[in-house]
Short mmCIF file of C-alpha atoms and ligand atoms in Angstrom, two decimals:
data_model
loop_
_atom_site.label_atom_id
_atom_site.label_comp_id
_atom_site.label_asym_id
_atom_site.label_seq_id
_atom_site.Cartn_x
_atom_site.Cartn_y
_atom_site.Cartn_z
CA MET A 1 5.99 -2.97 -33.28
CA LYS A 2 7.26 -1.59 -29.98
CA ALA A 3 6.22 -3.46 -26.85
CA ILE A 4 5.47 -2.52 -23.26
CA GLY A 5 5.65 -5.05 -20.40
CA ILE A 6 3.69 -4.70 -17.17
CA LEU A 7 4.02 -6.46 -13.84
CA THR A 8 2.70 -6.16 -10.29
CA SER A 9 5.11 -6.70 -7.43
CA GLY A 10 5.26 -6.82 -3.66
CA GLY A 11 2.10 -6.83 -1.50
CA ASP A 12 -0.94 -6.65 -3.75
CA ALA A 13 -3.37 -3.76 -3.39
CA PRO A 14 -6.95 -3.01 -4.44
CA GLY A 15 -6.82 -0.84 -7.56
CA MET A 16 -3.86 -2.65 -9.16
CA ASN A 17 -6.27 -4.11 -11.73
CA ALA A 18 -7.54 -0.66 -12.62
CA ALA A 19 -3.94 0.41 -13.20
CA ILE A 20 -3.23 -2.68 -15.33
CA ARG A 21 -6.36 -1.92 -17.36
CA ALA A 22 -5.26 1.69 -17.93
CA VAL A 23 -1.72 0.69 -19.00
CA VAL A 24 -2.97 -1.98 -21.43
CA ARG A 25 -5.73 0.18 -22.98
CA THR A 26 -3.49 3.27 -23.33
CA ALA A 27 -0.59 1.31 -24.79
CA ILE A 28 -2.77 -0.42 -27.39
CA TYR A 29 -4.51 2.89 -28.17
CA TYR A 30 -1.06 4.31 -29.12
CA GLY A 31 -0.15 1.24 -31.21
CA TYR A 32 2.03 -0.71 -28.79
CA LYS A 33 2.06 -4.41 -28.11
CA VAL A 34 1.50 -5.18 -24.44
CA TYR A 35 2.88 -8.13 -22.49
CA GLY A 36 1.58 -9.06 -19.05
CA ILE A 37 4.27 -10.53 -16.83
CA GLU A 38 2.76 -12.80 -14.18
CA LYS A 39 3.90 -13.05 -10.56
CA GLY A 40 6.13 -9.97 -10.55
CA TYR A 41 9.88 -10.32 -10.95
CA LYS A 42 9.61 -14.03 -10.19
CA GLY A 43 7.35 -14.57 -13.19
CA LEU A 44 9.69 -12.45 -15.33
CA LEU A 45 12.56 -14.80 -14.50
CA SER A 46 10.45 -17.87 -15.29
CA GLU A 47 9.16 -16.29 -18.55
CA GLU A 48 5.50 -16.28 -17.41
CA ILE A 49 4.76 -13.68 -20.04
CA ILE A 50 1.52 -13.36 -22.03
CA GLU A 51 0.52 -10.95 -24.77
CA MET A 52 -2.48 -8.86 -23.71
CA ASP A 53 -5.26 -7.28 -25.76
CA LEU A 54 -8.14 -4.97 -25.01
CA SER A 55 -10.34 -7.78 -23.76
CA SER A 56 -7.64 -9.09 -21.40
CA VAL A 57 -8.55 -6.27 -19.04
CA GLY A 58 -12.34 -6.35 -19.48
CA ASP A 59 -14.41 -6.38 -16.27
CA ILE A 60 -11.46 -5.93 -13.96
CA ILE A 61 -11.62 -2.28 -12.92
CA GLN A 62 -13.93 -3.24 -10.03
CA ARG A 63 -11.88 -6.24 -8.89
CA GLY A 64 -9.45 -6.32 -5.97
CA GLY A 65 -6.20 -8.22 -6.20
CA THR A 66 -4.17 -8.33 -9.45
CA ILE A 67 -4.95 -10.50 -12.49
CA LEU A 68 -1.18 -10.62 -13.12
CA LYS A 69 -0.60 -11.98 -9.61
CA SER A 70 2.26 -10.65 -7.52
CA SER A 71 5.27 -12.02 -5.66
CA ARG A 72 8.42 -11.33 -3.75
CA CYS A 73 11.56 -12.63 -5.50
CA ASP A 74 14.99 -12.96 -3.90
CA GLU A 75 16.70 -14.04 -7.15
CA PHE A 76 15.89 -10.65 -8.66
CA ARG A 77 17.84 -8.98 -5.84
CA THR A 78 21.00 -10.48 -7.39
CA GLU A 79 22.87 -8.97 -10.36
CA GLU A 80 22.78 -12.28 -12.18
CA GLY A 81 19.05 -12.46 -11.66
CA ARG A 82 18.54 -8.98 -13.11
CA LYS A 83 20.81 -9.73 -16.12
CA LYS A 84 18.71 -12.84 -16.78
CA ALA A 85 15.60 -10.68 -16.60
CA VAL A 86 17.00 -8.26 -19.21
CA GLU A 87 17.82 -11.13 -21.55
CA ILE A 88 14.25 -12.44 -21.22
CA LEU A 89 12.80 -9.01 -21.89
CA GLU A 90 15.00 -8.69 -24.97
CA LYS A 91 13.87 -12.13 -26.19
CA PHE A 92 10.28 -10.87 -26.10
CA GLY A 93 11.18 -7.53 -27.67
CA ILE A 94 10.12 -5.70 -24.49
CA GLU A 95 12.09 -2.45 -24.21
CA ASN A 96 9.65 -0.71 -21.86
CA LEU A 97 8.37 -1.89 -18.47
CA VAL A 98 5.73 -0.62 -16.10
CA VAL A 99 6.17 -1.83 -12.50
CA ILE A 100 3.23 -1.50 -10.13
CA GLY A 101 4.39 -1.93 -6.54
CA GLY A 102 6.04 -0.27 -3.55
CA ASP A 103 9.47 1.03 -2.80
CA GLY A 104 11.11 -2.37 -3.02
CA SER A 105 9.67 -2.98 -6.47
CA PHE A 106 10.79 0.52 -7.50
CA ASN A 107 14.33 -0.31 -6.44
CA GLY A 108 14.18 -3.27 -8.78
CA ALA A 109 12.78 -1.13 -11.60
CA LYS A 110 15.56 1.39 -11.12
CA LYS A 111 18.20 -1.34 -11.47
CA LEU A 112 16.52 -2.62 -14.64
CA SER A 113 16.66 0.93 -16.06
CA GLU A 114 20.39 0.98 -15.35
CA LEU A 115 20.62 -2.12 -17.58
CA GLY A 116 18.86 -0.34 -20.47
CA VAL A 117 15.18 -1.15 -19.91
CA SER A 118 12.94 1.92 -19.88
CA THR A 119 10.98 1.65 -16.66
CA ILE A 120 8.15 3.57 -15.02
CA GLY A 121 6.90 2.85 -11.49
CA ILE A 122 3.26 3.11 -10.38
CA PRO A 123 2.79 3.29 -6.57
CA GLY A 124 0.68 0.25 -5.65
CA THR A 125 0.63 -0.64 -1.94
CA ILE A 126 -1.92 -0.23 0.82
CA ASP A 127 0.78 1.14 3.15
CA ASN A 128 0.89 4.68 1.68
CA ASP A 129 4.58 4.70 2.62
CA LEU A 130 5.98 6.48 -0.47
CA ALA A 131 6.87 10.05 0.49
CA TYR A 132 6.79 11.49 -3.04
CA THR A 133 3.10 10.88 -3.57
CA ASP A 134 0.10 11.91 -1.44
CA TYR A 135 -1.54 8.55 -2.03
CA THR A 136 -0.56 5.08 -3.17
CA ILE A 137 -3.06 2.88 -4.98
CA GLY A 138 -4.89 0.70 -2.44
CA PHE A 139 -4.54 2.94 0.58
CA ASP A 140 -8.01 4.49 0.34
CA THR A 141 -9.68 1.11 -0.10
CA ALA A 142 -7.76 -0.45 2.80
CA MET A 143 -8.57 2.55 5.01
CA ASN A 144 -12.29 2.10 4.33
CA THR A 145 -12.04 -1.61 4.99
CA ILE A 146 -10.54 -0.85 8.41
CA ILE A 147 -13.19 1.80 9.13
CA ASP A 148 -15.92 -0.74 8.37
CA ALA A 149 -14.26 -3.27 10.66
CA ILE A 150 -13.92 -0.73 13.45
CA SER A 151 -17.59 0.12 13.14
CA LYS A 152 -18.59 -3.53 13.47
CA ILE A 153 -16.24 -4.01 16.39
CA ARG A 154 -17.62 -0.88 18.07
CA ASP A 155 -21.11 -2.45 17.96
CA THR A 156 -20.06 -5.49 19.97
CA SER A 157 -17.64 -3.53 22.12
CA SER A 158 -20.48 -1.27 23.25
CA SER A 159 -22.71 -4.28 23.98
CA HIS A 160 -20.13 -5.71 26.42
CA ASP A 161 -18.42 -2.55 27.71
CA ARG A 162 -15.17 -3.84 26.28
CA ILE A 163 -11.83 -2.44 25.16
CA ASN A 164 -10.99 -3.67 21.63
CA ILE A 165 -7.48 -3.52 20.23
CA VAL A 166 -7.55 -3.55 16.41
CA GLU A 167 -4.20 -4.28 14.77
CA VAL A 168 -3.83 -2.93 11.22
CA MET A 169 -1.24 -3.28 8.42
CA GLY A 170 1.12 -0.61 7.09
CA ARG A 171 4.50 -2.29 7.56
CA HIS A 172 6.54 0.66 8.98
CA CYS A 173 4.01 3.43 8.19
CA GLY A 174 1.23 4.55 10.46
CA ASP A 175 -1.03 6.22 7.87
CA LEU A 176 -3.61 3.41 7.81
CA ALA A 177 -3.78 3.41 11.60
CA LEU A 178 -3.95 7.20 11.84
CA TYR A 179 -6.60 8.00 9.23
CA ALA A 180 -8.76 4.91 9.74
CA GLY A 181 -8.49 5.43 13.51
CA LEU A 182 -9.52 9.06 13.21
CA ALA A 183 -12.39 8.28 10.85
CA GLY A 184 -13.42 5.32 13.06
CA GLY A 185 -13.46 7.44 16.20
CA ALA A 186 -10.80 5.35 17.92
CA GLU A 187 -9.99 6.37 21.50
CA SER A 188 -6.27 5.65 21.01
CA ILE A 189 -4.12 5.31 17.89
CA VAL A 190 -0.68 3.69 18.12
CA VAL A 191 1.73 4.25 15.24
CA PRO A 192 5.44 3.55 14.57
CA GLU A 193 6.17 7.21 14.16
CA MET A 194 5.11 8.22 17.70
CA ASP A 195 6.75 6.90 20.88
CA ILE A 196 3.61 5.80 22.73
CA LYS A 197 3.99 3.69 25.86
CA THR A 198 1.44 1.26 27.30
CA ASP A 199 1.27 3.44 30.45
CA ASP A 200 0.08 6.37 28.32
CA ILE A 201 -2.71 4.20 26.90
CA VAL A 202 -3.74 2.83 30.31
CA LYS A 203 -3.85 6.36 31.74
CA ARG A 204 -5.99 7.55 28.84
CA LEU A 205 -8.39 4.63 29.24
CA LYS A 206 -8.81 5.52 32.92
CA THR A 207 -9.46 9.16 32.03
CA THR A 208 -12.12 8.35 29.46
CA GLN A 209 -13.72 5.71 31.71
CA LYS A 210 -13.96 8.32 34.49
CA ARG A 211 -15.99 10.60 32.21
CA GLY A 212 -18.31 7.70 31.45
CA LYS A 213 -16.83 5.96 28.36
CA LYS A 214 -17.73 2.35 28.90
CA HIS A 215 -16.05 0.95 25.76
CA SER A 216 -12.99 1.89 23.75
CA ILE A 217 -11.32 1.11 20.45
CA ILE A 218 -7.50 1.17 20.21
CA VAL A 219 -6.06 1.07 16.69
CA LEU A 220 -2.54 -0.37 16.68
CA ALA A 221 -0.27 -0.27 13.64
CA GLU A 222 1.61 -3.54 13.15
CA GLY A 223 4.91 -1.66 12.95
CA ALA A 224 4.47 0.21 16.25
CA THR A 225 7.56 -1.12 18.04
CA SER A 226 7.06 1.10 21.12
CA ILE A 227 4.52 -1.46 22.32
CA ALA A 228 6.32 -4.69 23.29
CA ASP A 229 4.66 -7.79 21.73
CA GLY A 230 2.11 -5.75 19.81
CA ALA A 231 -1.59 -6.19 20.43
CA ILE A 232 -1.15 -9.16 22.77
CA GLY A 233 1.44 -7.20 24.79
CA LEU A 234 -0.85 -4.19 24.97
CA LYS A 235 -3.79 -6.37 26.16
CA LYS A 236 -1.59 -7.78 28.90
CA ALA A 237 -0.41 -4.33 29.98
CA ILE A 238 -3.94 -2.98 30.12
CA ASN A 239 -5.07 -5.90 32.28
CA GLU A 240 -2.04 -5.33 34.55
CA GLY A 241 -3.07 -1.67 34.84
CA ASP A 242 -6.73 -2.48 35.37
CA GLU A 243 -7.67 -6.03 36.34
CA GLY A 244 -11.31 -5.33 35.67
CA ALA A 245 -10.72 -4.35 32.06
CA ASP A 246 -12.40 -6.70 29.55
CA VAL A 247 -10.01 -6.58 26.56
CA ARG A 248 -10.25 -8.29 23.15
CA VAL A 249 -7.84 -8.25 20.20
CA THR A 250 -8.70 -8.24 16.49
CA VAL A 251 -5.85 -8.57 13.95
CA LEU A 252 -7.37 -7.48 10.63
CA GLY A 253 -4.51 -8.99 8.60
CA HIS A 254 -5.06 -9.63 4.89
CA VAL A 255 -8.66 -8.56 4.90
CA GLN A 256 -7.14 -5.11 4.38
CA ARG A 257 -5.50 -6.21 1.12
CA GLY A 258 -8.70 -7.31 -0.61
CA GLY A 259 -12.08 -5.94 -1.64
CA ALA A 260 -13.40 -3.97 -4.54
CA PRO A 261 -11.28 -0.82 -4.99
CA SER A 262 -12.92 2.42 -3.95
CA ALA A 263 -13.83 5.06 -6.54
CA PHE A 264 -10.80 7.07 -5.40
CA ASP A 265 -8.44 4.17 -6.00
CA ARG A 266 -9.99 3.30 -9.36
CA ILE A 267 -9.65 6.88 -10.59
CA LEU A 268 -6.13 7.25 -9.17
CA ALA A 269 -5.02 3.96 -10.76
CA SER A 270 -6.54 4.88 -14.12
CA ARG A 271 -4.83 8.28 -14.19
CA LEU A 272 -1.45 6.84 -13.12
CA GLY A 273 -1.59 3.95 -15.58
CA ASN A 274 -2.38 6.29 -18.46
CA LYS A 275 0.42 8.68 -17.42
CA ALA A 276 2.97 5.86 -17.09
CA VAL A 277 2.44 4.85 -20.72
CA GLU A 278 2.54 8.44 -21.94
CA LEU A 279 5.94 8.86 -20.29
CA LEU A 280 7.29 5.70 -21.99
CA ILE A 281 6.00 6.99 -25.37
CA GLU A 282 7.85 10.28 -24.69
CA GLY A 283 11.01 8.17 -24.23
CA LYS A 284 11.19 8.70 -20.48
CA SER A 285 12.71 6.09 -18.12
CA SER A 286 13.55 5.45 -14.51
CA ARG A 287 10.68 7.56 -13.30
CA VAL A 288 7.67 7.07 -11.05
CA VAL A 289 4.19 8.57 -11.25
CA GLY A 290 2.12 9.84 -8.34
CA ILE A 291 -0.36 12.42 -7.16
CA LYS A 292 0.42 15.67 -5.34
CA ASP A 293 -2.34 18.19 -4.46
CA ASN A 294 -4.61 16.26 -6.79
CA LYS A 295 -2.29 16.75 -9.72
CA ILE A 296 -0.64 13.76 -11.48
CA ILE A 297 3.14 14.12 -11.22
CA ASP A 298 6.19 12.17 -12.30
CA LEU A 299 9.74 12.26 -11.01
CA ASP A 300 13.04 10.39 -11.12
CA ILE A 301 12.94 7.06 -9.19
CA ASP A 302 16.09 7.93 -7.19
CA GLU A 303 14.66 11.32 -6.23
CA ALA A 304 11.37 9.67 -5.21
CA LEU A 305 13.06 6.93 -3.16
CA SER A 306 15.36 9.40 -1.41
CA MET A 307 12.42 11.34 0.03
CA THR A 308 11.47 10.52 3.63
CA ASN A 309 7.88 10.22 4.81
CA THR A 310 6.69 13.00 7.09
CA PHE A 311 4.13 11.78 9.60
CA ASP A 312 1.04 13.97 9.99
CA GLU A 313 1.55 14.77 13.68
CA GLU A 314 -0.92 17.64 13.57
CA THR A 315 -3.77 15.27 12.60
CA TYR A 316 -2.51 12.71 15.11
CA GLU A 317 -2.76 15.26 17.94
CA MET A 318 -6.17 16.43 16.73
CA ALA A 319 -7.43 12.82 16.76
CA LYS A 320 -6.39 12.58 20.43
CA VAL A 321 -8.41 15.75 21.26
CA LEU A 322 -11.50 14.57 19.41
CA SER A 323 -11.62 11.20 21.15
CA ILE A 324 -11.35 12.29 24.82
P1 ADP B 1 7.14 -3.53 -2.17
O1 ADP B 1 7.38 -3.30 -3.60
O2 ADP B 1 5.65 -3.61 -1.84
O3 ADP B 1 7.95 -2.64 -1.26
P2 ADP B 1 9.02 -5.64 -1.52
O4 ADP B 1 9.85 -4.73 -0.69
O5 ADP B 1 8.72 -6.97 -0.99
O6 ADP B 1 7.61 -5.05 -1.88
O7 ADP B 1 9.77 -5.78 -2.94
C1 ADP B 1 9.13 -6.62 -3.93
C2 ADP B 1 10.21 -7.24 -4.81
O8 ADP B 1 11.01 -6.22 -5.41
C3 ADP B 1 11.22 -8.09 -3.99
O9 ADP B 1 10.75 -9.40 -3.75
C4 ADP B 1 12.40 -8.11 -4.94
O10 ADP B 1 12.20 -9.05 -5.97
C5 ADP B 1 12.34 -6.70 -5.55
N1 ADP B 1 13.24 -5.80 -4.81
C6 ADP B 1 12.99 -5.22 -3.62
N2 ADP B 1 14.05 -4.45 -3.24
C7 ADP B 1 14.97 -4.60 -4.23
C8 ADP B 1 16.32 -4.06 -4.47
N3 ADP B 1 16.88 -3.23 -3.54
N4 ADP B 1 16.97 -4.42 -5.56
C9 ADP B 1 16.40 -5.28 -6.46
N5 ADP B 1 15.18 -5.78 -6.35
C10 ADP B 1 14.47 -5.49 -5.20
O1 F6P B 2 3.33 -3.94 1.97
C1 F6P B 2 1.95 -4.26 2.05
C2 F6P B 2 1.71 -5.19 3.21
O2 F6P B 2 0.35 -5.51 3.28
C3 F6P B 2 2.16 -4.66 4.57
O3 F6P B 2 1.24 -3.72 5.09
C4 F6P B 2 2.24 -5.94 5.36
O4 F6P B 2 3.10 -5.81 6.48
C5 F6P B 2 2.87 -6.90 4.32
O5 F6P B 2 2.45 -6.44 3.03
C6 F6P B 2 2.39 -8.33 4.49
O6 F6P B 2 3.15 -9.08 3.52
P1 F6P B 2 2.66 -10.57 3.06
O7 F6P B 2 1.40 -10.36 2.26
O8 F6P B 2 3.77 -11.06 2.26
O9 F6P B 2 2.38 -11.34 4.32
#
């Protein structure tokens, strides 16, 4: 009987379990054996491989994290490492592999396909940094986690007439900062894609304070290199610009990576997991699945990885207008 392997790789994301569930259930529905590979490429190399059945994925659609665990694995970046991985897959009779992860994991999947393993990538990362798809699994949930945190911080910020800097994840992509900042009503949003200086932020704070704003929220993306020393550097710069400013910093960190996946992420993950298996059954390989204009799409991994993210400057500028 033909077999499909599945692994999760890179930073975990809420919704990965829903994708795992869809892959396992669809594969078994079409008569395939399914092997779960634990801890991403690292687990593949250490043969942490378990056969899965329909009940293996029971009661997980609502759970954050990934039951297959995830990892980052330097050995797999080597040719010898990948050749060892192919031998292990062959030993288990696994000719098809679904990789749930980000661009790094997709690069690994592409190289496995060049060694004869049929691979399909599912975009699982909270960063939303894959240009070929409108959304990656986990982005919507992480965005809502940030919005909830901003709302709580706004409560205390308004009690003390404070400026709160909220640092969010996204690696080199500002989507989490932009959309959560907009939805959270942030007064300033700092992203890697826009060259924002601390002086700009200090000036804006003074303008909004003049019109009566007693408290402010600044959302800062971790990858925003235009601000030296990140949130701490920005706090220092604000205090230098206005000694009276009462500034606090909240780094949301890995809170953004957990939590029950949103309905959007569960539905997206289910659709993408189902599509990934259908592509393997059709004999496709070295492709990734995604969503464009609410339609499920698939395209060649190289084509997907060659696309560059376009930052939504129009929404960024609108957010500035709406928070004056
Ligand atoms: P993400 O998939 O979220 O981008 P990483 O960039 O950390 O996460 O990649 C996850 C894993 O994918 C890495 O630890 C490594 O094992 C594998 N990987 C990443 N880039 C490559 C590459 N260019 N070639 C082979 N394997 C890679
Ligand atoms: O890629 C997802 C992500 O959460 C990034 O937003 C963040 O910079 C990184 O992973 C953190 O990696 P780790 O979990 O290994 O600390």
